CSV table of C-alpha atoms in Angstrom, one decimal:
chain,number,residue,atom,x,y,z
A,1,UNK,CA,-3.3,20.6,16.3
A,2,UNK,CA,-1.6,18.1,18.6
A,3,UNK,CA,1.7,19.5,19.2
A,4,UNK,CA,4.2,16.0,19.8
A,5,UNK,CA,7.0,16.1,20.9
A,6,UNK,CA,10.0,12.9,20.7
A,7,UNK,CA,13.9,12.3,20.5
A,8,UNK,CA,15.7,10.0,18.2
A,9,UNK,CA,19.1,9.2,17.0
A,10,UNK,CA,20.6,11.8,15.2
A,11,UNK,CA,20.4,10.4,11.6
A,12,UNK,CA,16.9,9.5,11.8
A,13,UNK,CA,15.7,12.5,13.2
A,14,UNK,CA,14.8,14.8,9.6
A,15,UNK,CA,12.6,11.8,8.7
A,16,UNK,CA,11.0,11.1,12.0
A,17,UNK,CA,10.1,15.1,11.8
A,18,UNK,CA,8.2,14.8,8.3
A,19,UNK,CA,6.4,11.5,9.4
A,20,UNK,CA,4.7,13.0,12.1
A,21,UNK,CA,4.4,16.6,10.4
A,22,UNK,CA,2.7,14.8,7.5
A,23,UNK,CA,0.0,13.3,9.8
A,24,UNK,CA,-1.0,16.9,10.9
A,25,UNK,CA,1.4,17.0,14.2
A,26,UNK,CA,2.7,20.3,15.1
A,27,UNK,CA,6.8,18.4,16.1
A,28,UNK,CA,9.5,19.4,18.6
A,29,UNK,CA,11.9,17.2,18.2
A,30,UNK,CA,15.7,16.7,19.4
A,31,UNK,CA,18.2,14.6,19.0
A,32,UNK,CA,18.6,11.6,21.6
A,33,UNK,CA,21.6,9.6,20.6
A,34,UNK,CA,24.4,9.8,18.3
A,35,UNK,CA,25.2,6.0,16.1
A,36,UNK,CA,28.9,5.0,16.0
A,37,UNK,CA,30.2,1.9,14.4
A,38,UNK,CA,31.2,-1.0,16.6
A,39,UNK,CA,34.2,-2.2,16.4
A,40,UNK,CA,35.8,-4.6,14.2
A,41,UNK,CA,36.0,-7.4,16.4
A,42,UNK,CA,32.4,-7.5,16.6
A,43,UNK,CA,32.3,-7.8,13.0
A,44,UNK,CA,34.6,-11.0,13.2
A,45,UNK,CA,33.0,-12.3,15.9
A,46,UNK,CA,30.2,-12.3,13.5
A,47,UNK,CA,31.4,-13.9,10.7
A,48,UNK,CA,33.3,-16.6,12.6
A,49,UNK,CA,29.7,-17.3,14.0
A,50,UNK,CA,27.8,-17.6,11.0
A,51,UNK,CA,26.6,-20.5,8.9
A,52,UNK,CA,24.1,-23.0,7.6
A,53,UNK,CA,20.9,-22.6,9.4
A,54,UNK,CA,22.3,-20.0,12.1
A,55,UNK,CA,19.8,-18.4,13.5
A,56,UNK,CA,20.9,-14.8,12.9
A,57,UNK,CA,18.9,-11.9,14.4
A,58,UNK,CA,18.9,-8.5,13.0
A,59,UNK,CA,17.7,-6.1,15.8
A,60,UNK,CA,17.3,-2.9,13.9
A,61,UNK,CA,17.6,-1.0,10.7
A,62,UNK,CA,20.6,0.2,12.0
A,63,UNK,CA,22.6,-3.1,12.3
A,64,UNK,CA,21.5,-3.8,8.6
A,65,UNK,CA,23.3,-0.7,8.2
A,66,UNK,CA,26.4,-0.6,10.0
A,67,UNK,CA,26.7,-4.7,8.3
A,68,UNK,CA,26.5,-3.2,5.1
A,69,UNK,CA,29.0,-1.0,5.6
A,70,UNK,CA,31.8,-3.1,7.3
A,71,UNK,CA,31.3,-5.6,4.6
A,72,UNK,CA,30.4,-3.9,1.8
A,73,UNK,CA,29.4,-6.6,-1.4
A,74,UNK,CA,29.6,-9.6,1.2
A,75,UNK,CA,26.9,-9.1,3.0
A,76,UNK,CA,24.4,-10.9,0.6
A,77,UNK,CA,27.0,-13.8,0.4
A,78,UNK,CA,27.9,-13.8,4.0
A,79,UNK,CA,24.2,-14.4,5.1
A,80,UNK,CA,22.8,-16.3,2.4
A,81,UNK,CA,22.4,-19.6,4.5
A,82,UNK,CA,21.5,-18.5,7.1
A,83,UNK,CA,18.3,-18.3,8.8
A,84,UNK,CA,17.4,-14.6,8.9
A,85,UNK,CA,15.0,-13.3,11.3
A,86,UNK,CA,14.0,-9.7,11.5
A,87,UNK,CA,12.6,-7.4,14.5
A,88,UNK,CA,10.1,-5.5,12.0
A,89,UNK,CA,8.8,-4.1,8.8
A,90,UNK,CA,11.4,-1.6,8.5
A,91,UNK,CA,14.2,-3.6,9.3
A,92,UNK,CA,13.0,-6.5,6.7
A,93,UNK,CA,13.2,-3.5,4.4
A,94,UNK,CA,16.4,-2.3,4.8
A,95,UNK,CA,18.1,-6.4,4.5
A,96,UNK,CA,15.9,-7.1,1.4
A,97,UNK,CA,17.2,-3.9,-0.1
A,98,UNK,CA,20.2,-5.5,0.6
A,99,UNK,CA,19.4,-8.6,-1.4
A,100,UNK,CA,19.2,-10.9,2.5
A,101,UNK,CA,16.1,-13.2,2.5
A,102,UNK,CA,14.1,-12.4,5.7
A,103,UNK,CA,13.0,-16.2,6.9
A,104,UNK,CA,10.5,-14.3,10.0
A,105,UNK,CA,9.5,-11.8,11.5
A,106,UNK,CA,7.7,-11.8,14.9
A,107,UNK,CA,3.8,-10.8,15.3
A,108,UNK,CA,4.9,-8.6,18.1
A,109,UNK,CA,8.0,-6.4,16.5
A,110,UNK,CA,9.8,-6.4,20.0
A,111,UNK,CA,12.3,-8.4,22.0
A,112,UNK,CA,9.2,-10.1,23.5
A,113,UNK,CA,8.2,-11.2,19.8
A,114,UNK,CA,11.3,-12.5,19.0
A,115,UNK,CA,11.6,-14.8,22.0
A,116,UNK,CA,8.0,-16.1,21.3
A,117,UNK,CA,9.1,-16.8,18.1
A,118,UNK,CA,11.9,-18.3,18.9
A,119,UNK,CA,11.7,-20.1,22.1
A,120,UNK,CA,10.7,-23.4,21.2
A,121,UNK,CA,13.4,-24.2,18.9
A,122,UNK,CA,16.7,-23.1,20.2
A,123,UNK,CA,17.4,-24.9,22.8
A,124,UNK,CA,20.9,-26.3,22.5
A,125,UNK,CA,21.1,-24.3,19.3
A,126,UNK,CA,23.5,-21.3,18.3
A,127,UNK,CA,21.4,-17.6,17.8
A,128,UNK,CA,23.2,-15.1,16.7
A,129,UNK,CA,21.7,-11.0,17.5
A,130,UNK,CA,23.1,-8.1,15.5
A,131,UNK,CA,22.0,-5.1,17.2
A,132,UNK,CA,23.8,-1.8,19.4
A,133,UNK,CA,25.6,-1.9,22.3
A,134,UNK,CA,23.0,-0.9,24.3
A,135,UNK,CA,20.1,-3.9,23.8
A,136,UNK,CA,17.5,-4.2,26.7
A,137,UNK,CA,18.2,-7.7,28.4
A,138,UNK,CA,14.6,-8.8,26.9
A,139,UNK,CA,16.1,-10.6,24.4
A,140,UNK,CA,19.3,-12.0,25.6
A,141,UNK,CA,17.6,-13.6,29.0
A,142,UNK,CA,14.6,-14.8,26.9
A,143,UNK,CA,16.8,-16.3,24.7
A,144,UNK,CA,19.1,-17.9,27.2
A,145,UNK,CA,16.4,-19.1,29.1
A,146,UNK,CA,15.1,-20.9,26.3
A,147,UNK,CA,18.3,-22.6,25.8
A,148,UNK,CA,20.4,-21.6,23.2
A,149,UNK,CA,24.1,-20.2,22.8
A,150,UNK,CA,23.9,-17.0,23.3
A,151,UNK,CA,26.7,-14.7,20.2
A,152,UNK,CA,25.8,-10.6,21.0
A,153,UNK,CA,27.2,-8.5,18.4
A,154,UNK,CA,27.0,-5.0,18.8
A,155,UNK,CA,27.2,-3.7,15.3
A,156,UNK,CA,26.8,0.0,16.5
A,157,UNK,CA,27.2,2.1,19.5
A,158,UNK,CA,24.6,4.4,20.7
A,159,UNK,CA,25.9,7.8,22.9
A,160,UNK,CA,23.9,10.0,24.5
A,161,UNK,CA,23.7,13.2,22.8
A,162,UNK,CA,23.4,15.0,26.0
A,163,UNK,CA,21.6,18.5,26.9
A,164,UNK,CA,21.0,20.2,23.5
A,165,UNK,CA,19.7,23.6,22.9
A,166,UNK,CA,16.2,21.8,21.4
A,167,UNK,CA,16.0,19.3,24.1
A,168,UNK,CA,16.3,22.6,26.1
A,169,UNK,CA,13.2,24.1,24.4
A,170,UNK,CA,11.0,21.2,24.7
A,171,UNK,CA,11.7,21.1,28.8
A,172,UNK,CA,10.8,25.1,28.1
A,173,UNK,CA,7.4,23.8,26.5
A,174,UNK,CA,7.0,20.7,29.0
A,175,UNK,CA,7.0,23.3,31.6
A,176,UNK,CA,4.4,25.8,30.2
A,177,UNK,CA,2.0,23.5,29.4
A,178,UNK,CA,2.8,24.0,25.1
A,179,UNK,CA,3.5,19.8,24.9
A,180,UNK,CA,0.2,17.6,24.3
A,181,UNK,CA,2.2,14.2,24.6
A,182,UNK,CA,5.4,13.3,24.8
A,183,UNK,CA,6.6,10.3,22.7
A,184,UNK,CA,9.5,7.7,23.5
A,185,UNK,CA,11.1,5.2,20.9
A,186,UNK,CA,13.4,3.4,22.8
A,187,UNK,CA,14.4,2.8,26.5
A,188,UNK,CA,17.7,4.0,26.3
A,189,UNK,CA,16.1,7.4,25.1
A,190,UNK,CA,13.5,7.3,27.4
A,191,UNK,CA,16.6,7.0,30.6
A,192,UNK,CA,18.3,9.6,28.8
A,193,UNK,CA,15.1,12.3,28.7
A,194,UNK,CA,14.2,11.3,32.4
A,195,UNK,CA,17.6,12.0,33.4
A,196,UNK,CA,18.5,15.2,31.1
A,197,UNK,CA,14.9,16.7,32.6
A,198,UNK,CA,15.3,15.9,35.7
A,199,UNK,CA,18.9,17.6,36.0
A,200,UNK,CA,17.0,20.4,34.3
A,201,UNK,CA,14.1,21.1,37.0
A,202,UNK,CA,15.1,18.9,39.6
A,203,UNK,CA,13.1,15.8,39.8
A,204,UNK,CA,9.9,16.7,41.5
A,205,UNK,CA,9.2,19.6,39.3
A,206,UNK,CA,9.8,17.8,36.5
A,207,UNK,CA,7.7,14.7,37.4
A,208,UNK,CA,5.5,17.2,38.0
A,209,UNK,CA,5.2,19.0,34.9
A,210,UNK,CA,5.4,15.3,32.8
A,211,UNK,CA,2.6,14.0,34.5
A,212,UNK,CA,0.3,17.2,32.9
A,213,UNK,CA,0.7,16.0,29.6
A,214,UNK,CA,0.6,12.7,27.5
A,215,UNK,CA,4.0,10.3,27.4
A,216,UNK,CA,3.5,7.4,24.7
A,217,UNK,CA,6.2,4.0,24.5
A,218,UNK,CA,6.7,2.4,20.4
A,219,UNK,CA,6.1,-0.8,23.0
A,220,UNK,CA,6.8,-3.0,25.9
A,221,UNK,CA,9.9,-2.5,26.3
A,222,UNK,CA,10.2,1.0,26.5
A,223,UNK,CA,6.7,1.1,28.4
A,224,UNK,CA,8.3,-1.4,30.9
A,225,UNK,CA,11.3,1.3,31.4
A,226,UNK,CA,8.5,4.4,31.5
A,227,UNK,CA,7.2,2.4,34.4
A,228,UNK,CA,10.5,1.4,36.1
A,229,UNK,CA,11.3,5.0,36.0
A,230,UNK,CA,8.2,6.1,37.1
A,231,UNK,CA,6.4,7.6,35.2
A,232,UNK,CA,4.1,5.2,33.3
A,233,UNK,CA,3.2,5.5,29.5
A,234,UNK,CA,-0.2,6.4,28.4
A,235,UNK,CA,-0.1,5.3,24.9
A,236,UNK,CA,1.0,1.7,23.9
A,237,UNK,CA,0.5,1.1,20.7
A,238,UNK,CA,-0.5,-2.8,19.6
A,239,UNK,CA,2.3,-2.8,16.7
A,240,UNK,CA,5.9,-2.2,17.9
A,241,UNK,CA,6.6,0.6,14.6
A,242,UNK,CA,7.4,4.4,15.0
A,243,UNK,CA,4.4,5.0,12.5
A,244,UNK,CA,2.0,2.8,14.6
A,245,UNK,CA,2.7,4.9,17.9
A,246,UNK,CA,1.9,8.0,15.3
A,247,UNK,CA,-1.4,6.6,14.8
A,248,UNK,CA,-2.0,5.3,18.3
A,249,UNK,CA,-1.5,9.2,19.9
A,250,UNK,CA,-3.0,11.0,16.5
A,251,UNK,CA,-6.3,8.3,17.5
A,252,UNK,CA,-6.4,9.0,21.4
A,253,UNK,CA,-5.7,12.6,20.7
């Protein structure tokens, strides 16, 4: 059995567990980062922003979220003219359940999708992103180099969780060889297991001991960071979801 190991935020960590469990992996799993709602001037910087045609952007699950909660029964109101465009399946999930029309969704679910998606049609135009405080500049530059008026709302705030005493046990497991791949869902959780394991070993050791076993990115971006930090991920999968990077290391496993 492949034994897998990954961090996410807190709150999705229990269902990110029985995901992978249920496809045969044998998990370790801690937490990465902990969600806290932004503040209420991004909310009315939001509203202020929207309206007919907007192009609004909603960057994860989470936003959709945090949205619903600061506005409570507006939300489907709030964004019914506007153009809606979502960053994947799951997040076109959570704003139908909340009664939002999706208008697209990229073939690529990544920052990288969304500016091919979006590039051609902006220019001069107002796009609005909902997403945390802690966005990769993929989107922004790709955005702003295609032209449009940039409005960056972040709807949550993402803080590292820290050393924890399960992050502890997978360096434990790293170390003694009981870790068959190592799986990343976002950059800012991959910076935050680089620098938590290197503290922990020091960083030749623990470059060391992560090179003897597989490390796997959800997608481009994250790979891109994997690489910048030096250690290069050997499992990409082609769709940008956390179940498609399951399949992708339960297939090359």
């Amino acid at each position: 059995m492949t034994v897998l190991g990954f961090t996410r935020p807190n709150k999705r960590l229990k269902d990110s567990v029985k995901e992978a469990e249920d496809l045969g992996f044998q998990v370790m799993a801690a937490p990465s980062l902990d969600i806290q709602s932004g503040d209420d001037a991004e909310f009315d910087r939001l509203e202020a922003n929207l309206g007919k045609d907007v192009p609004v952007i909603f960057g994860s699950a989470t936003a959709v979220e945090e949205c619903r909660k600061h506005f409570g029964e507006r939300l489907p109101e709030l964004f019914g003219q506007c153009r809606v465009i979502s960053i994947g399946p799951n997040t076109t999930k959570y704003l139908e359940r909340e009664g939002i029309t999706v208008s697209a969704v990229p073939e690529d679910f990544s920052s990288f999708g969304l500016v091919d998606l979006l590039k051609d049609e902006i220019r001069g135009k107002k796009v609005v992103i909902v997403r945390s405080d802690s966005g990769t500049d993929i989107l922004s530059d790709g955005l702003k180099d295609a032209g449009a008026e940039l409005i960056d709302i972040a709807s949550y705030k993402l803080q590292d969780m820290g050393m924890t005493s399960a992050l502890m046990h997978m360096f434990i497991a790293i170390k003694r060889g009981q870790m068959d791949v190592m799986a990343f869902t976002s950059p800012m959780s991959a910076k935050s297991f680089f620098n938590q394991i290197d503290d922990y070993y020091g960083k030749e050791k623990a470059r060391g001991y992560m090179d003897k076993i597989k490390v796997a990115a959800i997608g481009r971006p994250t790979a891109m960071t994997l690489k910048a930090i030096g250690r290069p991920a050997d499992i990409v999968p082609e769709r940008t979801t956390f179940h498609d990077m399951l399949l992708a290391i339960k297939e090359q496993c």
